[in-house]
CSV table of C-alpha atoms in Angstrom, one decimal:
chain,number,residue,atom,x,y,z
A,1,MET,CA,18.0,-5.4,7.0
A,2,GLY,CA,15.8,-7.7,5.0
A,3,VAL,CA,12.9,-5.3,4.6
A,4,ALA,CA,15.2,-2.3,4.2
A,5,THR,CA,17.0,-4.0,1.5
A,6,GLN,CA,13.8,-4.8,-0.4
A,7,VAL,CA,12.9,-1.1,-0.1
A,8,ILE,CA,16.1,0.1,-1.3
A,9,GLY,CA,16.1,-2.4,-4.2
A,10,LEU,CA,12.5,-1.2,-5.1
A,11,ILE,CA,13.3,2.5,-5.0
A,12,ALA,CA,16.7,2.0,-6.9
A,13,SER,CA,14.9,-0.1,-9.5
A,14,LEU,CA,11.9,2.2,-10.0
A,15,SER,CA,14.3,5.3,-10.1
A,16,PHE,CA,16.3,3.7,-13.0
A,17,LEU,CA,13.2,2.9,-14.9
A,18,ILE,CA,11.6,6.3,-14.4
A,19,ILE,CA,14.8,8.2,-15.5
A,20,THR,CA,15.3,6.0,-18.6
A,21,HIS,CA,11.6,6.1,-19.5
A,22,GLU,CA,11.5,10.1,-19.3
A,23,LEU,CA,14.9,10.3,-21.0
A,24,GLY,CA,13.2,8.6,-23.9
A,25,HIS,CA,10.6,11.4,-24.1
A,26,PHE,CA,13.5,14.0,-23.5
A,27,THR,CA,15.7,12.6,-26.1
A,28,PHE,CA,13.1,12.6,-29.0
A,29,ALA,CA,11.8,16.0,-28.0
A,30,LYS,CA,15.3,17.4,-28.3
A,31,ILE,CA,15.8,15.7,-31.7
A,32,PHE,CA,12.7,17.5,-32.9
A,33,LYS,CA,13.8,20.8,-31.4
A,34,THR,CA,11.0,20.8,-28.6
A,35,ARG,CA,11.5,22.5,-25.4
A,36,VAL,CA,11.4,20.5,-22.3
A,37,ASP,CA,10.5,22.7,-19.3
A,38,GLN,CA,11.1,20.3,-16.4
A,39,PHE,CA,12.6,16.9,-15.9
A,40,TYR,CA,11.9,15.4,-12.5
A,41,LEU,CA,12.7,12.1,-10.7
A,42,PHE,CA,9.7,11.6,-8.2
A,43,PHE,CA,6.9,14.1,-8.0
A,44,ASN,CA,7.2,17.4,-6.0
A,45,PRO,CA,3.8,18.8,-4.9
A,46,GLY,CA,4.5,21.8,-2.8
A,47,PHE,CA,8.3,21.8,-3.0
A,48,SER,CA,11.3,20.2,-4.5
A,49,LEU,CA,14.4,18.7,-2.7
A,50,ILE,CA,16.7,19.8,-5.5
A,51,ARG,CA,16.4,22.0,-8.4
A,52,PHE,CA,19.0,22.6,-11.2
A,53,LYS,CA,19.2,24.8,-14.2
A,54,ARG,CA,21.9,25.6,-16.5
A,55,PHE,CA,22.0,29.0,-18.3
A,56,ASN,CA,24.4,31.8,-19.0
A,57,GLY,CA,27.3,29.2,-19.1
A,58,LYS,CA,26.7,28.5,-15.4
A,59,ASN,CA,24.9,25.8,-13.2
A,60,HIS,CA,22.3,27.1,-10.8
A,61,PHE,CA,20.9,25.1,-7.8
A,62,SER,CA,18.0,25.5,-5.5
A,63,PHE,CA,17.4,23.4,-2.3
A,64,PHE,CA,14.1,22.6,-0.6
A,65,SER,CA,12.3,25.3,-2.5
A,66,GLY,CA,8.7,25.7,-3.2
A,67,ARG,CA,9.2,27.6,-6.4
A,68,PRO,CA,12.2,28.1,-8.8
A,69,PRO,CA,14.0,31.4,-8.2
A,70,LYS,CA,12.5,34.3,-10.1
A,71,GLU,CA,15.4,34.8,-12.5
A,72,TRP,CA,15.1,31.3,-13.7
A,73,GLU,CA,11.9,32.3,-15.5
A,74,ASP,CA,14.0,34.4,-17.9
A,75,HIS,CA,15.6,31.3,-19.5
A,76,PRO,CA,12.6,29.2,-20.7
A,77,GLU,CA,14.8,27.5,-23.2
A,78,SER,CA,16.7,25.6,-20.6
A,79,THR,CA,15.4,22.6,-18.8
A,80,GLU,CA,14.9,22.7,-15.0
A,81,TRP,CA,16.0,19.4,-13.5
A,82,GLY,CA,15.0,18.2,-10.0
A,83,LEU,CA,14.5,15.7,-7.4
A,84,GLY,CA,11.0,15.6,-5.9
A,85,TRP,CA,10.0,14.2,-2.4
A,86,LEU,CA,7.1,11.7,-3.4
A,87,PRO,CA,8.7,8.6,-4.8
A,88,LEU,CA,5.7,7.5,-6.9
A,89,GLY,CA,6.9,8.4,-10.2
A,90,GLY,CA,8.4,11.2,-12.3
A,91,TYR,CA,7.7,13.3,-15.2
A,92,CYS,CA,9.1,15.1,-18.2
A,93,ALA,CA,7.1,18.5,-18.8
A,94,ILE,CA,7.3,19.0,-22.6
A,95,ASN,CA,6.4,22.6,-23.5
A,96,GLY,CA,2.9,23.0,-25.3
A,97,MET,CA,1.8,19.5,-24.3
A,98,VAL,CA,-1.4,18.9,-22.2
A,99,ASP,CA,-0.5,16.4,-19.5
A,100,GLU,CA,-0.4,15.8,-15.7
A,101,THR,CA,1.7,19.1,-15.4
A,102,THR,CA,0.0,21.4,-17.9
A,103,LYS,CA,-3.7,22.3,-18.5
A,104,ALA,CA,-5.1,23.4,-21.9
A,105,SER,CA,-5.9,26.9,-20.1
A,106,ASP,CA,-2.2,27.2,-19.2
A,107,LEU,CA,-1.2,27.3,-23.0
A,108,ASP,CA,-0.8,30.5,-24.9
A,109,ASP,CA,-3.2,31.4,-27.7
A,110,GLU,CA,-0.3,31.7,-29.9
A,111,ILE,CA,1.5,28.4,-31.0
A,112,HIS,CA,5.3,28.6,-31.1
A,113,ASP,CA,7.6,26.6,-33.1
A,114,TRP,CA,9.3,24.9,-30.1
A,115,GLU,CA,6.0,23.6,-28.7
A,116,PHE,CA,4.9,20.0,-28.8
A,117,ARG,CA,1.6,21.0,-30.2
A,118,ALA,CA,3.4,22.7,-33.1
A,119,LYS,CA,5.1,19.5,-34.3
A,120,PRO,CA,3.8,17.3,-37.1
A,121,ALA,CA,1.9,14.1,-35.9
A,122,TRP,CA,4.8,11.8,-36.8
A,123,GLN,CA,7.2,13.8,-34.6
A,124,ARG,CA,4.8,13.9,-31.6
A,125,PHE,CA,4.4,10.1,-32.2
A,126,PHE,CA,8.0,9.5,-31.7
A,127,ILE,CA,8.4,11.7,-28.7
A,128,ILE,CA,5.5,10.0,-26.9
A,129,ILE,CA,6.6,6.4,-27.8
A,130,GLY,CA,10.2,7.3,-26.9
A,131,GLY,CA,9.6,6.3,-23.1
A,132,VAL,CA,8.2,3.1,-23.9
A,133,LEU,CA,10.9,2.2,-26.6
A,134,VAL,CA,13.7,3.2,-24.2
A,135,ASN,CA,12.3,1.1,-21.4
A,136,PHE,CA,12.2,-1.9,-23.6
A,137,LEU,CA,15.5,-1.3,-25.2
A,138,SER,CA,17.1,-0.9,-21.6
A,139,ALA,CA,15.5,-4.2,-20.4
A,140,ILE,CA,17.2,-6.0,-23.5
A,141,ILE,CA,20.3,-4.3,-22.8
A,142,ILE,CA,20.2,-5.5,-19.3
A,143,TYR,CA,19.4,-9.2,-20.3
A,144,ILE,CA,22.4,-9.0,-22.7
A,145,ALA,CA,24.7,-7.9,-19.9
A,146,LEU,CA,23.2,-10.6,-17.5
A,147,CYS,CA,23.8,-13.3,-20.2
A,148,PHE,CA,27.4,-12.1,-20.8
A,149,ASN,CA,28.3,-11.8,-17.1
A,150,TYR,CA,26.4,-14.5,-15.4
A,151,GLY,CA,25.0,-16.9,-18.1
A,152,ARG,CA,22.0,-18.8,-17.5
A,153,GLU,CA,21.9,-21.3,-14.5
A,154,TYR,CA,19.1,-23.6,-14.0
A,155,ILE,CA,18.2,-27.0,-12.7
A,156,PRO,CA,17.1,-29.5,-15.4
A,157,LEU,CA,13.5,-30.8,-14.6
A,158,GLU,CA,14.6,-34.3,-15.3
A,159,ASN,CA,16.9,-34.0,-12.4
A,160,ALA,CA,14.2,-33.8,-9.9
A,161,LYS,CA,14.5,-37.3,-8.6
A,162,TYR,CA,12.0,-36.8,-5.7
A,163,GLY,CA,9.4,-35.4,-8.1
A,164,LEU,CA,7.4,-32.2,-7.5
A,165,GLU,CA,5.3,-30.7,-4.8
A,166,PHE,CA,1.9,-29.4,-6.0
A,167,SER,CA,-0.5,-26.8,-4.5
A,168,GLU,CA,-4.1,-27.9,-3.6
A,169,GLU,CA,-5.4,-26.6,-6.9
A,170,MET,CA,-2.9,-28.6,-8.9
A,171,GLN,CA,-3.8,-31.7,-6.9
A,172,HIS,CA,-7.5,-31.3,-7.5
A,173,ALA,CA,-6.6,-31.2,-11.3
A,174,GLY,CA,-5.0,-34.6,-10.9
A,175,PHE,CA,-1.4,-34.1,-9.8
A,176,GLN,CA,0.0,-35.8,-6.9
A,177,ASN,CA,3.0,-34.9,-4.7
A,178,GLY,CA,6.0,-36.7,-6.1
A,179,ASP,CA,4.9,-36.8,-9.7
A,180,LYS,CA,7.7,-36.4,-12.2
A,181,ILE,CA,7.0,-34.3,-15.2
A,182,LEU,CA,7.7,-36.0,-18.6
A,183,LEU,CA,5.6,-34.2,-21.2
A,184,VAL,CA,3.3,-31.1,-21.6
A,185,ASN,CA,1.2,-31.9,-24.4
A,186,ASP,CA,3.9,-33.4,-26.8
A,187,TYR,CA,6.8,-31.1,-25.4
A,188,LYS,CA,9.4,-31.7,-22.9
A,189,PRO,CA,9.8,-28.9,-20.5
A,190,GLN,CA,13.4,-28.1,-19.7
A,191,THR,CA,13.0,-26.2,-16.2
A,192,LEU,CA,10.4,-26.0,-13.6
A,193,SER,CA,9.9,-22.5,-14.7
A,194,ASP,CA,9.1,-23.7,-18.3
A,195,PHE,CA,6.6,-26.1,-16.8
A,196,ALA,CA,4.9,-23.4,-14.7
A,197,ASN,CA,4.6,-20.9,-17.5
A,198,ASP,CA,3.1,-23.6,-19.8
A,199,ILE,CA,0.3,-24.4,-17.1
A,200,LEU,CA,-0.5,-20.6,-16.6
A,201,LEU,CA,0.0,-19.1,-20.0
A,202,GLU,CA,-0.3,-21.9,-22.7
A,203,ASP,CA,-3.2,-24.0,-23.9
A,204,VAL,CA,-2.1,-27.2,-22.1
A,205,LYS,CA,-4.4,-30.0,-22.6
A,206,THR,CA,-2.5,-33.0,-21.2
A,207,VAL,CA,0.6,-33.4,-18.8
A,208,THR,CA,2.4,-36.9,-18.8
A,209,VAL,CA,3.8,-37.7,-15.4
A,210,LEU,CA,5.8,-40.6,-13.9
A,211,ARG,CA,4.1,-41.8,-10.7
A,212,ASN,CA,5.5,-44.7,-9.0
A,213,ASP,CA,7.4,-45.8,-12.0
A,214,THR,CA,4.1,-45.8,-14.1
A,215,GLN,CA,3.3,-43.1,-16.7
A,216,LYS,CA,0.0,-41.2,-16.2
A,217,VAL,CA,-1.7,-38.8,-18.4
A,218,ILE,CA,-3.4,-35.9,-16.6
A,219,ARG,CA,-6.0,-34.0,-18.5
A,220,ILE,CA,-5.8,-30.3,-17.7
A,221,PRO,CA,-9.1,-28.5,-17.1
A,222,LYS,CA,-9.3,-25.0,-18.9
A,223,THR,CA,-10.2,-23.4,-15.5
A,224,LEU,CA,-7.1,-24.5,-13.9
A,225,PRO,CA,-4.9,-21.2,-14.6
A,226,ARG,CA,-7.7,-19.1,-13.2
A,227,LYS,CA,-8.0,-21.4,-10.0
A,228,ILE,CA,-4.3,-21.2,-9.5
A,229,VAL,CA,-4.4,-17.3,-9.6
A,230,GLY,CA,-7.5,-17.1,-7.7
A,231,ALA,CA,-5.9,-19.0,-4.7
A,232,GLY,CA,-3.7,-16.1,-4.0
A,233,THR,CA,-1.2,-18.1,-2.2
A,234,ASN,CA,2.4,-16.6,-1.6
A,235,THR,CA,4.0,-19.9,-2.5
A,236,ALA,CA,4.7,-21.4,-6.0
A,237,PHE,CA,1.9,-23.7,-7.3
A,238,CYS,CA,4.6,-26.3,-8.0
A,239,ASN,CA,8.1,-26.8,-6.6
A,240,TYR,CA,10.8,-29.2,-6.4
A,241,ARG,CA,10.2,-32.0,-3.6
A,242,ILE,CA,13.4,-32.0,-1.5
A,243,PRO,CA,14.5,-33.4,1.7
A,244,PHE,CA,14.7,-31.2,4.7
A,245,VAL,CA,18.4,-30.8,5.4
A,246,VAL,CA,19.6,-28.1,7.8
A,247,ASP,CA,22.0,-25.6,6.2
A,248,SER,CA,22.3,-23.2,9.1
A,249,VAL,CA,20.9,-22.8,12.6
A,250,LEU,CA,19.9,-19.2,13.7
A,251,PRO,CA,21.5,-18.4,17.2
A,252,GLY,CA,18.9,-18.3,19.9
A,253,ASN,CA,16.1,-19.8,18.0
A,254,PRO,CA,14.2,-22.9,19.0
A,255,ALA,CA,16.3,-25.3,16.7
A,256,ALA,CA,19.7,-23.9,18.4
A,257,LYS,CA,18.1,-24.5,21.8
A,258,ALA,CA,17.3,-27.9,20.8
A,259,GLY,CA,20.9,-28.7,19.6
A,260,LEU,CA,20.3,-29.0,15.9
A,261,GLN,CA,23.2,-28.5,13.6
A,262,ARG,CA,24.2,-27.8,10.1
A,263,GLY,CA,23.8,-31.0,7.9
A,264,ASP,CA,21.2,-32.7,10.1
A,265,SER,CA,18.7,-34.4,7.8
A,266,LEU,CA,15.1,-34.7,9.2
A,267,VAL,CA,13.2,-37.9,8.8
A,268,GLY,CA,10.3,-37.9,11.3
A,269,VAL,CA,8.3,-35.9,13.6
A,270,ARG,CA,6.1,-36.6,16.7
A,271,PHE,CA,3.6,-34.2,17.6
A,272,THR,CA,0.3,-33.9,19.8
A,273,LEU,CA,-2.9,-34.2,18.1
A,274,ALA,CA,-5.0,-33.7,21.3
A,275,GLN,CA,-4.2,-32.6,24.8
A,276,ALA,CA,-4.8,-35.0,27.8
A,277,THR,CA,-8.1,-34.4,29.8
A,278,ASP,CA,-9.4,-36.0,33.0
A,279,SER,CA,-11.0,-38.7,30.9
A,280,THR,CA,-8.8,-39.1,28.0
A,281,GLU,CA,-5.0,-39.5,27.3
A,282,ALA,CA,-3.0,-37.2,24.9
A,283,GLN,CA,-3.3,-38.3,21.4
A,284,VAL,CA,0.3,-38.3,19.8
A,285,LYS,CA,1.1,-39.0,16.2
A,286,ASP,CA,4.3,-40.2,14.7
A,287,SER,CA,5.1,-39.1,11.1
A,288,SER,CA,8.0,-40.6,9.1
A,289,VAL,CA,8.5,-37.8,6.4
A,290,PHE,CA,11.6,-36.5,4.9
A,291,CYS,CA,10.2,-33.8,2.4
A,292,PHE,CA,10.7,-30.2,3.5
A,293,PHE,CA,7.1,-29.3,2.5
A,294,ASP,CA,5.6,-32.1,4.7
A,295,PHE,CA,7.5,-30.8,7.6
A,296,LYS,CA,6.4,-27.3,6.9
A,297,ARG,CA,2.7,-28.4,6.9
A,298,ILE,CA,3.0,-30.1,10.2
A,299,PHE,CA,5.0,-27.3,11.8
A,300,SER,CA,2.4,-24.8,10.5
A,301,ASP,CA,-0.4,-26.8,12.3
A,302,ASN,CA,1.7,-26.9,15.7
A,303,LYS,CA,2.5,-23.3,16.2
A,304,ASN,CA,3.8,-22.4,19.6
A,305,LYS,CA,4.0,-26.2,20.6
A,306,PRO,CA,6.6,-28.7,21.0
A,307,VAL,CA,7.4,-31.3,18.6
A,308,GLU,CA,9.9,-34.0,18.6
A,309,ILE,CA,12.2,-34.3,15.7
A,310,ALA,CA,13.8,-37.4,14.3
A,311,TYR,CA,16.9,-36.7,12.1
A,312,TYR,CA,20.3,-38.2,11.0
A,313,ARG,CA,23.6,-36.7,12.0
A,314,ASP,CA,26.7,-38.7,10.7
A,315,ASP,CA,24.7,-41.8,10.0
A,316,SER,CA,23.2,-41.8,13.6
A,317,LEU,CA,19.4,-41.4,14.2
A,318,CYS,CA,19.0,-38.7,16.9
A,319,HIS,CA,15.9,-37.0,18.5
A,320,SER,CA,15.4,-33.6,19.8
A,321,THR,CA,12.4,-31.7,21.1
A,322,VAL,CA,11.8,-28.3,19.5
A,323,ASN,CA,9.5,-25.6,20.7
A,324,LEU,CA,8.1,-24.0,17.5
A,325,ASP,CA,7.6,-20.3,17.5
A,326,SER,CA,4.3,-18.4,16.9
A,327,LEU,CA,4.7,-18.8,13.0
A,328,GLY,CA,5.4,-22.6,13.3
A,329,ASN,CA,9.3,-22.0,12.6
A,330,MET,CA,12.0,-23.5,14.4
A,331,GLY,CA,15.0,-21.0,13.2
A,332,VAL,CA,16.9,-22.9,10.4
A,333,SER,CA,17.7,-22.4,6.8
A,334,TYR,CA,17.5,-25.4,4.7
A,335,LYS,CA,19.6,-26.7,1.7
A,336,LEU,CA,18.2,-25.4,-1.7
A,337,PRO,CA,17.2,-27.8,-4.5
A,338,TYR,CA,20.5,-27.2,-6.7
A,339,GLU,CA,22.4,-28.6,-3.8
A,340,PHE,CA,20.6,-31.9,-4.2
A,341,PHE,CA,20.1,-32.1,-8.0
A,342,GLY,CA,22.9,-30.0,-9.4
A,343,SER,CA,22.5,-27.1,-11.9
A,344,VAL,CA,23.6,-26.5,-15.5
A,345,THR,CA,25.1,-23.1,-16.5
A,346,GLU,CA,24.9,-22.0,-20.1
A,347,GLU,CA,27.8,-19.5,-20.7
A,348,TYR,CA,27.5,-17.0,-23.3
A,349,GLY,CA,30.3,-14.9,-25.1
A,350,PHE,CA,29.7,-11.2,-25.9
A,351,PHE,CA,28.3,-11.9,-29.5
A,352,GLN,CA,26.2,-14.9,-28.2
A,353,SER,CA,24.8,-12.6,-25.4
A,354,ILE,CA,23.2,-10.3,-27.8
A,355,PRO,CA,20.6,-12.6,-29.7
A,356,LYS,CA,20.0,-14.4,-26.4
A,357,GLY,CA,19.4,-11.1,-24.6
A,358,ILE,CA,16.9,-10.1,-27.3
A,359,SER,CA,15.2,-13.3,-27.4
A,360,MET,CA,14.8,-13.0,-23.4
A,361,GLY,CA,13.3,-9.6,-23.8
A,362,PHE,CA,10.7,-10.5,-26.4
A,363,GLN,CA,9.9,-13.8,-24.5
A,364,THR,CA,9.4,-12.0,-21.4
A,365,LEU,CA,7.2,-9.4,-23.2
A,366,GLY,CA,5.1,-12.2,-24.8
A,367,ASP,CA,4.6,-14.0,-21.5
A,368,TYR,CA,3.5,-10.8,-19.7
A,369,VAL,CA,0.9,-10.1,-22.7
A,370,LYS,CA,-0.4,-13.6,-22.2
A,371,GLN,CA,-1.0,-13.1,-18.6
A,372,PHE,CA,-3.6,-10.5,-19.4
A,373,LYS,CA,-6.1,-13.2,-20.3
A,374,ILE,CA,-6.0,-14.0,-16.6
A,375,VAL,CA,-5.8,-10.5,-15.2
A,376,PHE,CA,-9.1,-9.6,-16.8
A,377,THR,CA,-10.9,-12.4,-15.0
A,378,LYS,CA,-12.6,-12.2,-11.6
A,379,GLU,CA,-9.8,-14.3,-10.0
A,380,GLY,CA,-7.1,-12.2,-11.6
A,381,SER,CA,-8.5,-8.8,-10.6
A,382,THR,CA,-8.4,-10.1,-6.8
A,383,GLN,CA,-4.6,-10.6,-7.4
A,384,LEU,CA,-3.6,-7.1,-8.5
A,385,GLY,CA,-0.9,-5.5,-6.2
A,386,SER,CA,0.6,-2.0,-5.7
A,387,PHE,CA,4.2,-1.1,-5.0
A,388,LEU,CA,4.1,-3.2,-1.9
A,389,THR,CA,3.6,-6.3,-3.8
A,390,ILE,CA,6.3,-5.3,-6.3
A,391,GLY,CA,8.7,-4.7,-3.3
A,392,SER,CA,8.1,-8.0,-1.6
A,393,ILE,CA,9.5,-9.8,-4.8
A,394,PHE,CA,13.0,-8.1,-4.2
A,395,PRO,CA,15.4,-10.3,-2.3
A,396,LYS,CA,16.0,-9.5,1.3
A,397,VAL,CA,19.7,-10.0,0.9
A,398,TRP,CA,21.3,-7.8,-1.9
A,399,ASP,CA,22.0,-9.7,-5.1
A,400,TRP,CA,23.0,-7.8,-8.2
A,401,GLU,CA,22.0,-10.4,-10.7
A,402,ARG,CA,18.5,-10.7,-9.1
A,403,PHE,CA,18.4,-6.9,-8.9
A,404,TRP,CA,19.0,-6.5,-12.6
A,405,ASN,CA,16.7,-9.3,-13.6
A,406,MET,CA,13.8,-7.6,-11.6
A,407,THR,CA,14.6,-4.2,-13.1
A,408,ALA,CA,14.6,-5.8,-16.6
A,409,LEU,CA,11.2,-7.4,-15.9
A,410,LEU,CA,9.8,-4.3,-14.5
A,411,GLY,CA,11.1,-2.3,-17.5
A,412,ILE,CA,9.1,-4.6,-19.8
A,413,ILE,CA,6.0,-4.3,-17.6
A,414,LEU,CA,6.3,-0.6,-17.5
A,415,ALA,CA,6.6,-0.3,-21.2
A,416,PHE,CA,3.7,-2.5,-21.8
A,417,MET,CA,1.4,-0.9,-19.4
A,418,ASN,CA,2.2,2.5,-20.8
A,419,ILE,CA,1.4,1.6,-24.3
A,420,ILE,CA,-2.1,0.5,-23.3
A,421,PRO,CA,-4.5,3.1,-24.9
A,422,ILE,CA,-5.7,4.9,-21.7
A,423,PRO,CA,-5.7,8.6,-21.4
A,424,ALA,CA,-3.0,9.9,-19.2
A,425,LEU,CA,-0.8,7.0,-20.3
A,426,ASP,CA,1.4,7.2,-23.1
A,427,GLY,CA,-0.8,4.7,-25.1
A,428,GLY,CA,-3.7,7.3,-24.6
A,429,TYR,CA,-1.6,10.0,-26.5
A,430,ILE,CA,-0.4,7.6,-29.2
A,431,LEU,CA,-4.1,6.5,-29.8
A,432,PHE,CA,-5.2,10.1,-30.3
A,433,ILE,CA,-2.1,10.7,-32.6
A,434,LEU,CA,-2.8,7.7,-34.7
A,435,VAL,CA,-6.5,8.7,-35.1
A,436,GLU,CA,-5.2,12.3,-36.3
A,437,MET,CA,-2.8,10.6,-38.8
A,438,VAL,CA,-5.7,8.7,-40.1
A,439,THR,CA,-8.6,11.2,-40.1
A,440,GLY,CA,-6.3,14.4,-40.6
A,441,ARG,CA,-8.3,16.0,-37.6
A,442,LYS,CA,-6.4,16.8,-34.4
A,443,PRO,CA,-8.3,16.6,-31.1
A,444,SER,CA,-8.5,19.9,-29.3
A,445,ASP,CA,-6.3,20.8,-26.3
A,446,LYS,CA,-9.5,21.0,-24.2
A,447,PHE,CA,-10.6,17.5,-25.3
A,448,LEU,CA,-7.3,16.2,-24.6
A,449,GLY,CA,-7.3,17.7,-21.1
A,450,ILE,CA,-10.7,16.2,-20.2
A,451,ALA,CA,-9.6,12.9,-21.4
A,452,ASN,CA,-6.4,13.1,-19.4
A,453,THR,CA,-8.2,14.1,-16.4
A,454,ILE,CA,-10.7,11.0,-16.6
A,455,GLY,CA,-7.8,8.7,-17.4
A,456,PHE,CA,-5.8,10.1,-14.3
A,457,ILE,CA,-8.8,9.5,-12.0
A,458,LEU,CA,-9.2,6.0,-13.3
A,459,LEU,CA,-5.5,5.2,-12.7
A,460,ILE,CA,-5.6,6.8,-9.0
A,461,LEU,CA,-8.6,4.6,-8.4
A,462,LEU,CA,-6.9,1.4,-9.7
A,463,MET,CA,-3.8,2.3,-7.5
A,464,VAL,CA,-6.1,2.8,-4.5
A,465,TYR,CA,-7.8,-0.6,-5.2
A,466,ALA,CA,-4.3,-2.4,-5.6
A,467,LEU,CA,-3.1,-0.8,-2.5
A,468,GLY,CA,-6.2,-1.8,-0.5
A,469,LEU,CA,-5.7,-5.4,-1.7
A,470,ASP,CA,-2.0,-5.2,-0.4
A,471,PHE,CA,-3.2,-4.1,2.9
A,472,HIS,CA,-5.8,-6.7,3.1
A,473,ARG,CA,-3.4,-9.5,2.4
A,474,PHE,CA,-1.0,-8.1,5.0
A,475,ILE,CA,-3.6,-7.9,7.7
A,476,PHE,CA,-5.3,-11.3,6.9
A,477,LYS,CA,-2.4,-13.3,5.5
């Protein structure tokens, strides 16, 4: 059910974003009395799952049809609503507009008042920008609702009494596992997320840490963010350092067979470095460790091998031999950081939620814009992802709070990506309209058609590249 839940979450989130985006175009088109020929969730090459159109005071439906019924053509003023079968997007086909649904050659020589091309530039500007605007406003509304319903729960970074665990790239920059973060430049980060964002997105020159009761100042190299992104690891580059305490044992897994129980606290492991031969004895190593990540590294190096675990149960030291599986797992879930460090929840009333939600929306947009200084680097280009990467971010167990958080984030990403001035995206149309407003000269429909075709091809190539990277990660991870 885990992967299925992720797929459902991804499709539900993207469906919401597609509908709200296209409704933005639709709403402004109707405000300016422009006809909308079709409004579709998902693409429908070849046939549609559902078609719906209202005319003569009645609702008319068509199912699994390649073309709409002939009589529907007699009512072009009414919008055809539909559900396609290819869940890669959606569209709002505005009459008289050259886009992915209409070629310049498809337009009549005579320009009618209800057509997009007949409208003044300022009206066409709002029709196009409506999708981006509604996506961003939807994200802000979601953030407001999340603040009001859930508040903001976080672990204060100062509560991390065992310090942090750092990736290889962070350790090369001077950090050591167990360091406690005191200052970033001259600023005290409140949460782990604040610290991570600072390292990746801000111009951090120094980080002051507490290491073995001594303050150390680490000078951050400018190349660190790019190295972190280029590493391409699936785990965070910094995390809370926590003990390995069993929260639950999965039935039938190695830990269950070894007799481990909920609440067992792991403190050591014995494993074989080298097997015995005719001339040598087996080399065995004992490690006294307590951190979850230390165990994880040892387990990863001993896949499909037995290891002896030392753990405390009710103040008694116990030992069990666990046969790790092919992934180096023993089949337990572990207690999470908030169970050791505690969390703080900031609650917001209705009127407090509004400015907080707006602030979260603009901060998220700002952070995403800053990320582009990394995306347009050699390291960043190798970390692009398709819908497979996006889907993997959704939780494997349904969680409404995380679902709406992800949807708000994706809404802001969709808004920003669409405003980029690339033909075939909303930003391309907006660029041409702005040029028209300044110069007074409107690009020809033929030019727009060629530009959109080129832009569409570039987008398809980018999607194929991102999908190829995802498959490469999946095969060679």
